[in-house]
mmCIF file of C-alpha atoms in Angstrom:
data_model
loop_
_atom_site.group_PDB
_atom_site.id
_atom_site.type_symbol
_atom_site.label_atom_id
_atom_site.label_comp_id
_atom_site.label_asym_id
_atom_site.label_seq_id
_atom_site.Cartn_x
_atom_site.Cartn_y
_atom_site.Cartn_z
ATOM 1 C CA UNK C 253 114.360 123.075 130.168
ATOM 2 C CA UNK C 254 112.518 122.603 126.877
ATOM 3 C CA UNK C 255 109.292 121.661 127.637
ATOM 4 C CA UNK C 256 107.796 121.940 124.154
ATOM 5 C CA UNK C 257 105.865 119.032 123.509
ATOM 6 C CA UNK C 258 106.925 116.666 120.591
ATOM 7 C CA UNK C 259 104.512 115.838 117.374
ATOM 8 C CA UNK C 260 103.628 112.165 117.272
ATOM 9 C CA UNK C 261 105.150 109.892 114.529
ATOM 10 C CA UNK C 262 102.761 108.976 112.314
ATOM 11 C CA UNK C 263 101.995 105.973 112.140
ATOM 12 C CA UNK C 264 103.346 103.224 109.400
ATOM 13 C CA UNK C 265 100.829 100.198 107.940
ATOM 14 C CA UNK C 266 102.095 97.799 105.593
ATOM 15 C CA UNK C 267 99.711 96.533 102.918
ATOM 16 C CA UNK C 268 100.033 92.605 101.935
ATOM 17 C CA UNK C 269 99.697 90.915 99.403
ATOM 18 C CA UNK C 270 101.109 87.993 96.928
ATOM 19 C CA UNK C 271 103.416 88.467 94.304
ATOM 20 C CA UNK C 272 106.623 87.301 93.372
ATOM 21 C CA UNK C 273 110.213 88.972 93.308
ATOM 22 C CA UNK C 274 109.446 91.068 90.445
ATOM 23 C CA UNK C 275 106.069 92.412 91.755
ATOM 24 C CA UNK C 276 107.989 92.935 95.156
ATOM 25 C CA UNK C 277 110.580 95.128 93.667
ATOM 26 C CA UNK C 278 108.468 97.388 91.496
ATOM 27 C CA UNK C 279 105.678 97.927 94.230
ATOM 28 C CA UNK C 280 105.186 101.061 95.238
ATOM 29 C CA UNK C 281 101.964 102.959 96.808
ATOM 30 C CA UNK C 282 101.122 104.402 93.370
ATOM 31 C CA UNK C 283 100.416 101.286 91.930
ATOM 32 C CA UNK C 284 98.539 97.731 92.374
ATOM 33 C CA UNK C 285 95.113 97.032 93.510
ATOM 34 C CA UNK C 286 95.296 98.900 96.517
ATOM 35 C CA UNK C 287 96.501 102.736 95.640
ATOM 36 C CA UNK C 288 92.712 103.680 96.790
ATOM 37 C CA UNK C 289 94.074 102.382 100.540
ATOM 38 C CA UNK C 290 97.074 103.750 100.261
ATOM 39 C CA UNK C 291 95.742 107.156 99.400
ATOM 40 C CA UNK C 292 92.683 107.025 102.199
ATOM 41 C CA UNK C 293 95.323 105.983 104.552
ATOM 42 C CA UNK C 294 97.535 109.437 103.890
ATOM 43 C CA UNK C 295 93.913 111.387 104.273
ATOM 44 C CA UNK C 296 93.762 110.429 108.048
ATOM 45 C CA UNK C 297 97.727 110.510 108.531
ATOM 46 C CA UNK C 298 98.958 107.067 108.030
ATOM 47 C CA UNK C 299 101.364 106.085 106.061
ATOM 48 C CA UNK C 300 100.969 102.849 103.833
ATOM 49 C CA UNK C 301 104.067 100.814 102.097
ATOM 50 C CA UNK C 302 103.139 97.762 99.705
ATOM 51 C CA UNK C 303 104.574 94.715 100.743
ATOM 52 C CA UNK C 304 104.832 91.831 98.609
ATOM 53 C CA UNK C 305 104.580 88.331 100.056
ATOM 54 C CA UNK C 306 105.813 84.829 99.070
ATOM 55 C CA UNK C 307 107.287 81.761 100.673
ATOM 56 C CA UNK C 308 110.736 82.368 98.933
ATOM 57 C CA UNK C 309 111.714 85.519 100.433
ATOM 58 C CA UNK C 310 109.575 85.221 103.478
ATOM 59 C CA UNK C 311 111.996 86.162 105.950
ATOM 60 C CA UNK C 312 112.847 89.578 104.335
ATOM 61 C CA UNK C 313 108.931 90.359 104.532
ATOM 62 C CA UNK C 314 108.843 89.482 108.130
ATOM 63 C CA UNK C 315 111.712 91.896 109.211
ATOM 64 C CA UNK C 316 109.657 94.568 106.576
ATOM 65 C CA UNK C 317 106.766 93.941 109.256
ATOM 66 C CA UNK C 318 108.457 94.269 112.020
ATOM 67 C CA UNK C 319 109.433 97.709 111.116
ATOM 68 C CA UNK C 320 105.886 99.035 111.003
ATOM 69 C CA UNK C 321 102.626 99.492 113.625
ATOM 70 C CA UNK C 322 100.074 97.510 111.296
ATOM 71 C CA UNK C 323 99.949 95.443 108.487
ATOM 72 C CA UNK C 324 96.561 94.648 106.274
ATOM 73 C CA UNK C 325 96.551 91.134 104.486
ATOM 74 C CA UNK C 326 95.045 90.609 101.275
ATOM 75 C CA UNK C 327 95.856 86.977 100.813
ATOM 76 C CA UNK C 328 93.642 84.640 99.226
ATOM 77 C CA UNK C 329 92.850 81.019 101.814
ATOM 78 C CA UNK C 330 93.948 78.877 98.840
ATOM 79 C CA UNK C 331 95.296 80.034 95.440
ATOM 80 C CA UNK C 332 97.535 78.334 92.591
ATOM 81 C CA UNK C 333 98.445 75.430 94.885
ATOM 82 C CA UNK C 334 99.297 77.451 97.363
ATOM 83 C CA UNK C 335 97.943 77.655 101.026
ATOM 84 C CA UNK C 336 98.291 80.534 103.875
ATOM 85 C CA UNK C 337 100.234 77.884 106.546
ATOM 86 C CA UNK C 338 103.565 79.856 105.849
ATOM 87 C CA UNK C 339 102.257 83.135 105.876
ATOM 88 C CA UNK C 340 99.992 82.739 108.549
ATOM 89 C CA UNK C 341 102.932 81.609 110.848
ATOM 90 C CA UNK C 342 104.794 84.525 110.330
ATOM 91 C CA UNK C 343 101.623 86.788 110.998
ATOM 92 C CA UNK C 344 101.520 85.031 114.462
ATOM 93 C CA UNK C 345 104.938 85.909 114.945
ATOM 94 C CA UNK C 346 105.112 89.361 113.618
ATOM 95 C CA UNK C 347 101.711 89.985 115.788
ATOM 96 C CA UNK C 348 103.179 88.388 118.982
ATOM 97 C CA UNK C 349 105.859 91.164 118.828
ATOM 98 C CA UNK C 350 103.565 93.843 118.444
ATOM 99 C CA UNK C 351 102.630 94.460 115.379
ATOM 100 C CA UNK C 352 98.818 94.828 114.859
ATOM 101 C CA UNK C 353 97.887 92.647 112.269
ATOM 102 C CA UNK C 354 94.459 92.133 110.595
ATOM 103 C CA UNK C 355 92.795 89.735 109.529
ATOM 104 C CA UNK C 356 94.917 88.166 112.647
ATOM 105 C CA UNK C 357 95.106 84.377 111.585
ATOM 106 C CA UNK C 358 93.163 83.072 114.561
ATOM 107 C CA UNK C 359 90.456 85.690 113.761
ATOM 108 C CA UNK C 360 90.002 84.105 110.134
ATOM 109 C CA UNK C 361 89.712 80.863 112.143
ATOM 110 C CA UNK C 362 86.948 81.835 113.657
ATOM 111 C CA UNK C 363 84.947 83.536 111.424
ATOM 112 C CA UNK C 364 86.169 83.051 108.125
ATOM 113 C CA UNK C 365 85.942 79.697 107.310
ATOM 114 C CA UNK C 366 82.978 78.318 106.341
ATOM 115 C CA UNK C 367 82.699 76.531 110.136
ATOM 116 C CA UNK C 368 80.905 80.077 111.514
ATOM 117 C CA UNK C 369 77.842 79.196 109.394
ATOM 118 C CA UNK C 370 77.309 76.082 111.612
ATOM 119 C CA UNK C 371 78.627 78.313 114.617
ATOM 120 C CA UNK C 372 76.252 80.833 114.401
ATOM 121 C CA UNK C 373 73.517 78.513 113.114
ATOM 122 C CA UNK C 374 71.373 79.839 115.481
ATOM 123 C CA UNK C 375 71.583 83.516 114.861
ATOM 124 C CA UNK C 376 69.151 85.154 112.548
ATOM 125 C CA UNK C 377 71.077 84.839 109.569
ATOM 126 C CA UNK C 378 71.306 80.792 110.754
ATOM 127 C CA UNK C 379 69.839 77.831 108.851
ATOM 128 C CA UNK C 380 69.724 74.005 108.654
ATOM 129 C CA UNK C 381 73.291 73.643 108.682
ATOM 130 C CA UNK C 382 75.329 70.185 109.980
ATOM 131 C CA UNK C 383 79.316 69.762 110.086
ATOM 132 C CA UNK C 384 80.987 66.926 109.038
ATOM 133 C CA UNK C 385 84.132 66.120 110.776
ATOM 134 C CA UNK C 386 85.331 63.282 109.171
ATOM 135 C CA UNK C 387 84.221 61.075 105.647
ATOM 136 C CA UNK C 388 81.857 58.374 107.855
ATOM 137 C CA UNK C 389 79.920 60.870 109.463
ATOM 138 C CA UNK C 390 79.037 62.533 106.238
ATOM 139 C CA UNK C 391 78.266 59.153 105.139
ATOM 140 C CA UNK C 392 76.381 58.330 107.573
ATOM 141 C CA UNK C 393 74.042 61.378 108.252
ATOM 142 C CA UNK C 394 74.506 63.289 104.536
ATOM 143 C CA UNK C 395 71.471 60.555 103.033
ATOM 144 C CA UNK C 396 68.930 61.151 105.588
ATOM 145 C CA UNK C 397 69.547 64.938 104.919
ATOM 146 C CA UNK C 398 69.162 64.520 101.176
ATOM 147 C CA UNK C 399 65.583 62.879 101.658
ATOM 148 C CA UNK C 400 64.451 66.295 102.934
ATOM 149 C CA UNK C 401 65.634 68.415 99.889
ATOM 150 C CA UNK C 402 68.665 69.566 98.201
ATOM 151 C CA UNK C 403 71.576 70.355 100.434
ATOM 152 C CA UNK C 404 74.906 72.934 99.805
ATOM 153 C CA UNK C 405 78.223 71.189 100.664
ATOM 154 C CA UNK C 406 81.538 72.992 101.386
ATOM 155 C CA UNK C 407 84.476 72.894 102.685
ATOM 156 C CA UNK C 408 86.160 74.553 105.206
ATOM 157 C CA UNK C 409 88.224 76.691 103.838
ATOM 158 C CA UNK C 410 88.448 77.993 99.878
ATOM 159 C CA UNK C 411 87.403 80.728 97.597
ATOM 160 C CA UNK C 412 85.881 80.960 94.307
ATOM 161 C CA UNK C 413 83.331 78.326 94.962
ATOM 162 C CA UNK C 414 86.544 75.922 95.190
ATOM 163 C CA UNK C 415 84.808 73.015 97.131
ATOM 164 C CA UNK C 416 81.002 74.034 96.835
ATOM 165 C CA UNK C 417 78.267 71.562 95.575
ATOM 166 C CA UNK C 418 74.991 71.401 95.018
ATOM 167 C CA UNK C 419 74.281 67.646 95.986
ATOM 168 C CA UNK C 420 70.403 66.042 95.637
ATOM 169 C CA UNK C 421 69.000 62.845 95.419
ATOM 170 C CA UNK C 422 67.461 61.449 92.268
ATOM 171 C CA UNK C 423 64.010 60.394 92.843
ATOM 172 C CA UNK C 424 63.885 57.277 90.690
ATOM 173 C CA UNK C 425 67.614 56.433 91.036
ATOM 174 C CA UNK C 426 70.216 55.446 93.358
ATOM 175 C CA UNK C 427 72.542 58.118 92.276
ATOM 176 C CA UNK C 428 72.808 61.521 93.263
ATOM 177 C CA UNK C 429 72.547 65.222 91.137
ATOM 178 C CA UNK C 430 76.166 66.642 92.014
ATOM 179 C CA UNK C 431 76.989 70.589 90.298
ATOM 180 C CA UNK C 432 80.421 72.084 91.526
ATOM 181 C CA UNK C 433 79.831 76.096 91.835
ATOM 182 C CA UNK C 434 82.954 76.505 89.491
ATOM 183 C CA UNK C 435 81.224 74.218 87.049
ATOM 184 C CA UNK C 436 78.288 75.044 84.532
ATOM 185 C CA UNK C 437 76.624 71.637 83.851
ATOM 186 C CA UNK C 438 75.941 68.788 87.066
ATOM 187 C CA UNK C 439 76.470 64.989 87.296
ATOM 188 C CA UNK C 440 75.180 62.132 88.412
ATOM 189 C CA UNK C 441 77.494 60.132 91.013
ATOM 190 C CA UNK C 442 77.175 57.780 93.439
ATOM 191 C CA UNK C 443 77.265 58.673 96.564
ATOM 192 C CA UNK C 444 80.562 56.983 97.278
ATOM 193 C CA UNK C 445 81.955 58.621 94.469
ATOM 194 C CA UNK C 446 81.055 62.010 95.839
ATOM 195 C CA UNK C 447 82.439 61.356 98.854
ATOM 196 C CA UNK C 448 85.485 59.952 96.841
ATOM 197 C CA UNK C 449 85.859 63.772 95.661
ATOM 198 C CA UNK C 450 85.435 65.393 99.166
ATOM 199 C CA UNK C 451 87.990 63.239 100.742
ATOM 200 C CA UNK C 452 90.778 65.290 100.677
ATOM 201 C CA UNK C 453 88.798 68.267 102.137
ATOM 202 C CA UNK C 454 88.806 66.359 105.738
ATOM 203 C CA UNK C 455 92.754 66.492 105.422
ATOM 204 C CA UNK C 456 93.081 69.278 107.122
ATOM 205 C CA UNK C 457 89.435 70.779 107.963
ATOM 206 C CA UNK C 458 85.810 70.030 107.733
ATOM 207 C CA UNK C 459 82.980 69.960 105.876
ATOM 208 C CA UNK C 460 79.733 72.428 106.020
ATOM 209 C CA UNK C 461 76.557 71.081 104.863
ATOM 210 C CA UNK C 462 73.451 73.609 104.508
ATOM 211 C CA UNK C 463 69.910 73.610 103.417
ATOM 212 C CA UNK C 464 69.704 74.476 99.451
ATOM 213 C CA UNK C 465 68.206 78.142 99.525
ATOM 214 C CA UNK C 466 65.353 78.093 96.806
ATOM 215 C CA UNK C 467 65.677 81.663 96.101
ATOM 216 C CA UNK C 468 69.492 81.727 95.607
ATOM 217 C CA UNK C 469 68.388 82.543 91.954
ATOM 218 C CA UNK C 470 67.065 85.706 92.984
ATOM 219 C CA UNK C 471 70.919 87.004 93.790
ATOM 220 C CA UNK C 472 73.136 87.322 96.595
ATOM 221 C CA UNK C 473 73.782 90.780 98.733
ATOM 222 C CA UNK C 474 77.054 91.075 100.246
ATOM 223 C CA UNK C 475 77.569 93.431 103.349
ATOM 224 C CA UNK C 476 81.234 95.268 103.356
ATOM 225 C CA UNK C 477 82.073 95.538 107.135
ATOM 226 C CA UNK C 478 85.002 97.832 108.126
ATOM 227 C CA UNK C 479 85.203 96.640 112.168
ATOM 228 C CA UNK C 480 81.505 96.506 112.899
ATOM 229 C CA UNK C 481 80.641 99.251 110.810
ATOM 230 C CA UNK C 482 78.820 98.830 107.414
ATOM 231 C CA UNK C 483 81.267 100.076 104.755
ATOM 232 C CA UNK C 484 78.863 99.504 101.613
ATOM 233 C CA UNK C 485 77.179 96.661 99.870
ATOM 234 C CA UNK C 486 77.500 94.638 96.239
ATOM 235 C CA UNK C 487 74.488 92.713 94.710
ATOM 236 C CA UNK C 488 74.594 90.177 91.499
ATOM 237 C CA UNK C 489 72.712 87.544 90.647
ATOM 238 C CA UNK C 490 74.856 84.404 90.185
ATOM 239 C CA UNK C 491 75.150 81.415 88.164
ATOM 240 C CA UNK C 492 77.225 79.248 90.675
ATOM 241 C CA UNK C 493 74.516 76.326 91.330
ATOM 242 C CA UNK C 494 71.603 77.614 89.849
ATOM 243 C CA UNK C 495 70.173 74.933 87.192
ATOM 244 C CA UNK C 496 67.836 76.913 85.191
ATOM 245 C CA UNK C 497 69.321 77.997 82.323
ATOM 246 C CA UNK C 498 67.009 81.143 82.037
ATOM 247 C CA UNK C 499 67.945 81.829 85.716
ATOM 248 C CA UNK C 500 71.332 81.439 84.780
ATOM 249 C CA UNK C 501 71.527 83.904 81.755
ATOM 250 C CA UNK C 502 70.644 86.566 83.847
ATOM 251 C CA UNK C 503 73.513 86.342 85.675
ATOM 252 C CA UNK C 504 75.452 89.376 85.918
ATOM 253 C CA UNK C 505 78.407 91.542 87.454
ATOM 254 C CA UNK C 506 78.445 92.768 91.140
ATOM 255 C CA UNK C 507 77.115 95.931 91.511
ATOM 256 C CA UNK C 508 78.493 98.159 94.476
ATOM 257 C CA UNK C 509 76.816 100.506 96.081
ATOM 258 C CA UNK C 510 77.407 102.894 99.471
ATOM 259 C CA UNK C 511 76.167 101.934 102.945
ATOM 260 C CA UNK C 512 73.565 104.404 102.323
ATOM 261 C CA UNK C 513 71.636 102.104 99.920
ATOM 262 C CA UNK C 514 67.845 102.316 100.570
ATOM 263 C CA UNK C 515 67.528 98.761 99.408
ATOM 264 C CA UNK C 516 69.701 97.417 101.995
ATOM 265 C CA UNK C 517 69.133 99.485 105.489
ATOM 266 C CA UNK C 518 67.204 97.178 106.951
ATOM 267 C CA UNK C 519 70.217 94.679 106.802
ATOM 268 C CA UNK C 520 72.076 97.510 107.473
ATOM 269 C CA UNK C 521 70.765 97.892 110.707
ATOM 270 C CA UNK C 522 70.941 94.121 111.503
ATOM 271 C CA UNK C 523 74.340 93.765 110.892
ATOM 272 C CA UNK C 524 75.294 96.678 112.676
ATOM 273 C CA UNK C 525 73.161 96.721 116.109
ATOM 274 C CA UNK C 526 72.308 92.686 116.089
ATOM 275 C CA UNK C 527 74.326 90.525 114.026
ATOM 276 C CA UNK C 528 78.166 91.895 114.599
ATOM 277 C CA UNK C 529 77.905 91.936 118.297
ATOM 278 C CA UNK C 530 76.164 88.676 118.506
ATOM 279 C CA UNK C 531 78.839 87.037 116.621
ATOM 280 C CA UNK C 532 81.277 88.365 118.343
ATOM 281 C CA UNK C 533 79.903 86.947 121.661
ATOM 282 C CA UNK C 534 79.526 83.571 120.607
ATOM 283 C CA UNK C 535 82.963 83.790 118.927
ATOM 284 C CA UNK C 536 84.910 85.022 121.654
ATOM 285 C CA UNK C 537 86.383 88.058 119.478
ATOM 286 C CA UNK C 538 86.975 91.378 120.755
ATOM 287 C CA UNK C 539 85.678 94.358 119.199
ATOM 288 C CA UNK C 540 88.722 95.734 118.248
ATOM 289 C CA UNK C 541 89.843 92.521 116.424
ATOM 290 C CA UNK C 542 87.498 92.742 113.724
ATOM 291 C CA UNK C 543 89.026 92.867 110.380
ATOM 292 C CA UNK C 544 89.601 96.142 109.116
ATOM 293 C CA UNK C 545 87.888 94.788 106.139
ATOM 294 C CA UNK C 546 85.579 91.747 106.062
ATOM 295 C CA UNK C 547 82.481 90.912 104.170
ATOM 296 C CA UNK C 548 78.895 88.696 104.759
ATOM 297 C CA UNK C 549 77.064 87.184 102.071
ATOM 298 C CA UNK C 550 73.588 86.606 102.347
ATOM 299 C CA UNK C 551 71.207 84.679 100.108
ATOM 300 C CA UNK C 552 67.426 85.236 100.385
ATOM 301 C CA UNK C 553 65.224 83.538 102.876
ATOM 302 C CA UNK C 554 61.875 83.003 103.218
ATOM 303 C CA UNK C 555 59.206 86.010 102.840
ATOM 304 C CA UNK C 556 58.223 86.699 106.304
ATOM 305 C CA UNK C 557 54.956 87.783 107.993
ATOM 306 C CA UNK C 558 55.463 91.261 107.217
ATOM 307 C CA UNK C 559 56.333 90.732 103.568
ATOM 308 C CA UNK C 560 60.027 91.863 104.407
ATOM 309 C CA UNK C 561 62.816 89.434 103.212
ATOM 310 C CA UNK C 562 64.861 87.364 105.760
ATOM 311 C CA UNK C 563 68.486 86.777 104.562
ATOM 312 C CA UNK C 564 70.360 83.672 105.295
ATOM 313 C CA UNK C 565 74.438 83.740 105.941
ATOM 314 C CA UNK C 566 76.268 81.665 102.804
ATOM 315 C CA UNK C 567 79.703 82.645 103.929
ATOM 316 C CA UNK C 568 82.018 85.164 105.416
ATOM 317 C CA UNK C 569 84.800 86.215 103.848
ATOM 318 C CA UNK C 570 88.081 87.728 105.722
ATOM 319 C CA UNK C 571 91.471 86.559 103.972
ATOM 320 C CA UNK C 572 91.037 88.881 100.840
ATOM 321 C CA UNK C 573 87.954 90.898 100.201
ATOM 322 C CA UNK C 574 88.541 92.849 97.472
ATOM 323 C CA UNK C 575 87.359 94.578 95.225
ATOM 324 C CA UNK C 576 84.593 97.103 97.336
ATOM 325 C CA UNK C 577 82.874 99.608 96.638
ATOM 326 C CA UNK C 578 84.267 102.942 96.689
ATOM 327 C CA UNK C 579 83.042 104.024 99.770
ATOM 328 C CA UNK C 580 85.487 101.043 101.686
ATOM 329 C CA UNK C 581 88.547 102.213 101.815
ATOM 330 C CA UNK C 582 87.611 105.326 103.720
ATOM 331 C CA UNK C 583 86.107 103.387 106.032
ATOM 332 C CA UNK C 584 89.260 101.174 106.342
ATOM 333 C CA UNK C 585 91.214 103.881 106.982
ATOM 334 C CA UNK C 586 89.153 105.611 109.640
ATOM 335 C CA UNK C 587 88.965 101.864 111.475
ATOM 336 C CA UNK C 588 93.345 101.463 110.732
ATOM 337 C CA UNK C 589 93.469 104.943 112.464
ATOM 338 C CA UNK C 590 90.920 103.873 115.403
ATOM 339 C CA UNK C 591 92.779 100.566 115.972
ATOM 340 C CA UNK C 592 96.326 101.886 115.895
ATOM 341 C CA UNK C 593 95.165 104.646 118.239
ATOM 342 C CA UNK C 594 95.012 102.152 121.267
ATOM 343 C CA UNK C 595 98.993 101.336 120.602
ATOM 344 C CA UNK C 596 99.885 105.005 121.706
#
């Protein structure tokens, strides 16, 4: 009797992402955005094949992911038109089978939309934050939040600032001060006519309203997460609804830099031994759900009694974080090979 034991198969991940016929066809592992994944996914014995997604061919990429243990989405909440209803369906399905899928749809549900900032509102990175859940209520309560400052609108789900405004009230005017993120200059509206704009964002969602940070000028630090694991950090200061022009000139790139940053360890440490597990629990996600590649950013708070910075949530972003720094995809592969470890 041959008792010699067997080598395991290794196991097979697809990377996602959109493209059309063309881009589906020619993808291989040594090209695209992602040959940095593909290559840290060989280093810890995983192999990675490309897979191009789009509504037209859909059913060929579903039987593609049903031939593999794992499949990593890169696939932006709204882009060109487009939305992820299709794709996410077939993510459902594909996971429901057994395929390990992340960021699993109902995941980005819960914590990447822009609904976990009023979710976790009272978590350390929390702040004044309402939700609107349909056009009278943020008629009806958005003015009395105005007369205590400038407040941050957005909706549900987007990316690229589509659906962020800066909204304040005028102090010798009816009207309101209105600046889109995407947009350089703002307007005055009324408030109808604001709302007017934000109709259609109640379609199929809701609406986030937040406390203006006064220091958003200062820049934004964003917190790569690979699981609950800090996989690196990017800082920039932005332009998207800052008013000063001399603010807004020194607006600048991302820079990335490794998890080892000095500047960063002390939000570091919160994200990894506080903040993770506490959103977690009050989202009711396992552990071993977290995306294999998620990100936090985090505008600055108020100066505290210590003189240390506190950092307040602006979003979390799941559907397609890319780029990272360079340190992430390591740490996305050792997290693929962790998760797909528990399917043995």
């Amino acid at each position: 009797m041959d008792t010699e034991k067997q080598p395991s198969p290794r196991r097979t991940v697809a990377i996602l992402s959109r493209g059309d016929a063309v881009a589906r066809r020619d993808a291989t592992s040594k090209n695209g955005r992602f040959v940095d994944v593909f290559e840290a996914l060989a280093a810890v014995g995983v192999d990675g094949r490309p897979a191009i997604y789009d509504e037209s061919f859909a059913d060929a990429v579903r039987e593609q992911l049903l031939a593999v243990d794992g499949v990593l989405v890169w696939v932006n909440p709204i882009q060109d038109g487009r939305n992820r209803a299709g794709l996410d369906a077939l993510l459902r399905d594909v996971a429901a089978r057994g395929v390990w899928v992340s960021a699993h749809p109902d995941v980005i549900l819960k914590m990447g939309t822009k609904e976990v900032l009023y979710r976790t509102r009272s978590m350390g990175w929390g702040s004044d934050t309402a939700l609107y859940q349909t056009a009278a209520a943020m008629r009806a309560e958005l003015p009395a939040r105005l007369a205590t400052g400038p407040r941050v609108i957005k909706r549900n789900r987007g990316n690229g600032g589509q659906g962020v405004w800066k909204v304040e009230k005028l102090p010798t005017s009816p009207m309101i001060k209105v600046l889109d993120a995407t947009k350089d200059a703002p307007e005055e509206l009324t408030l109808d006519e604001f709302l007017r704009r934000c109709a259609e964002y109640f379609e199929n969602g809701s609406v986030i309203d937040q406390a203006f940070q006064p220091r958003l000028s200062e820049g934004v630090v964003r917190c790569y997460m690979a699981g609950d694991r800090c996989a690196g950090f990017g800082h920039h200061k932005v332009k998207a609804l800052v008013d000063s022009p001399a603010a807004r000139s020194e607006a600048g790139p991302r820079l990335y830099t490794s998890n080892a940053d000095p500047r960063f360890q002390r939000l570091r440490r919160l994200m990894e031994d506080e903040w993770t597990p506490q959103l977690t629990s009050l989202l009711d996600i396992a552990r071993d759900d977290l995306p294999a590649i998620w990100d936090a950013d985090f505008m600055l708070g108020p100066v505290q009694a210590d003189g240390s910075d506190s950092y307040v949530l602006g979003e979390i972003n799941v559907s397609s974080v890319h780029p990272y720094p360079n340190e992430a995809p390591t740490e996305i592969a050792r997290r693929v090979a962790d998760r797909l470890q528990l399917k043995l």
